[in-house]
């Protein structure tokens, strides 16, 4: 029987295929009894079965992935590790706790060896989580092996897990948690995977159910009728044809240029989108080059990655955002004091100031690889002093087109002063909305507040645009708001001239712009000012605009 469940549309597109369920790791059983002789046997069997499982998965795939799985299978047979677990059980430690403790000791040893050995830590964590799940009789955690392309269903995913997905095999993502502007959703979107988040009824989906995911509308059809699937896919293809009929640089109907650029996160993305119909990179989220690694990439490695990216986009601007780590993007290799409110703590430029070596090495690598189209910008700036510091460091690294992200209320309110010596700014509406509305962008419970159509958010965008006009500074938007065609018209009406977004969103924004003159965009922006709620603001814009495809 077909059923529809709903969430928040986080990445557009239609995905259809069988459901693959991902289970989170459970951790040791905190209430388990002391180890018994029977546990010695159980643990050995669990390690053996997990090793065989990884070996089988290695046999089912090829290349690097097969090599990694093969090595992971080897880790699950490691005599030293297993003996250590057995000794702990013999001394009375419970079985799953013993596995946790012994793997932690092994990880510490790998970490101290550094380099290649340290990179095995992630694989060892997979072994630990699988063995513990097996001992507790729970489903095995970790990304399932996807045979037939299908839909990945999970409670939540870390951004680094999304980065590892094979886009040929994962045709859609359904998450119970997360928000539309979480980095998990943003990454899925940039990889072109239709995604629905905050799906409260996720548990209704069973492994192997056929799912039709409508990423824009935030709907999931469980076991839909084949005719309905055909119809939806045909309509999506027809719409795609209309959207992609218009190509080239963005502009309004009367020819005002609005640069349409891409948000990307890696050299691999740069290769994938090098031939895309876009005017450059408006946001390179460099932190993703660091996040899934046990150690920082070397200076040389960073230079090579930046060279690859700049080369792929040669003769088009590439906006490199310096490290934006902290909060939901902690660096695995960086030991920092724990914070009670990490989103309000040392993230973005604050962490760069606290860890100058890491930051300077990155900036120098950007400088070494840069060409005349390279520009750098700093994340999470809130004071003039931070701007001055960043400009000074960038200039010292040989980088001369310098900007910041406006994503704190302080930066927007004080934009007149902040913009004085900058070449450009890009408004990060994801964080700006989170901080203006005091609503965590990762928390589906406060999703209604977390909406860039909220009047105070729009007011701060407008204020930044006014500062841009006075100081003659280019204003862009690289938050998710830029990819909403109706909101894009409002932004352009306010003075934004660069819109940066995921590749899949550019065609609809290009078409919407081409249907409206600049004066019409200004009228739409004017109409929005009367809205006292996000719904009213959006309705006012929709009424003032022509019919657009979104
Ligand atoms: C933003 O905050 O809008 C932004 C573009 O940065 P990020 O989403 O990476 O925090
Ligand atoms: Mg941000």
mmCIF file of N, CA and C and ligand atoms in Angstrom, residues 321 324 347 405 407 431 441, ligand 2:
data_model
loop_
_atom_site.group_PDB
_atom_site.id
_atom_site.type_symbol
_atom_site.label_atom_id
_atom_site.label_comp_id
_atom_site.label_asym_id
_atom_site.label_seq_id
_atom_site.Cartn_x
_atom_site.Cartn_y
_atom_site.Cartn_z
ATOM 1 N N UNK A 321 36.765 30.436 0.862
ATOM 2 C CA UNK A 321 36.500 30.794 2.257
ATOM 3 C C UNK A 321 37.523 30.066 3.117
ATOM 4 N N UNK A 324 36.369 27.198 8.079
ATOM 5 C CA UNK A 324 35.207 27.513 8.920
ATOM 6 C C UNK A 324 34.905 26.285 9.769
ATOM 7 N N UNK A 347 34.380 29.390 16.573
ATOM 8 C CA UNK A 347 34.269 28.842 15.221
ATOM 9 C C UNK A 347 34.635 29.945 14.235
ATOM 10 N N UNK A 405 32.371 37.064 5.039
ATOM 11 C CA UNK A 405 30.981 36.647 5.024
ATOM 12 C C UNK A 405 30.234 37.486 6.047
ATOM 13 N N UNK A 407 27.450 37.041 8.286
ATOM 14 C CA UNK A 407 26.576 35.963 8.771
ATOM 15 C C UNK A 407 26.316 36.060 10.265
ATOM 16 N N UNK A 431 23.705 31.013 8.397
ATOM 17 C CA UNK A 431 24.086 31.386 9.761
ATOM 18 C C UNK A 431 23.410 32.681 10.185
ATOM 19 N N UNK A 441 20.352 25.842 13.405
ATOM 20 C CA UNK A 441 20.046 25.395 12.045
ATOM 21 C C UNK A 441 20.045 23.874 11.903
HETATM 22 MG MG1 LIG B 2 28.026 30.038 7.623
#
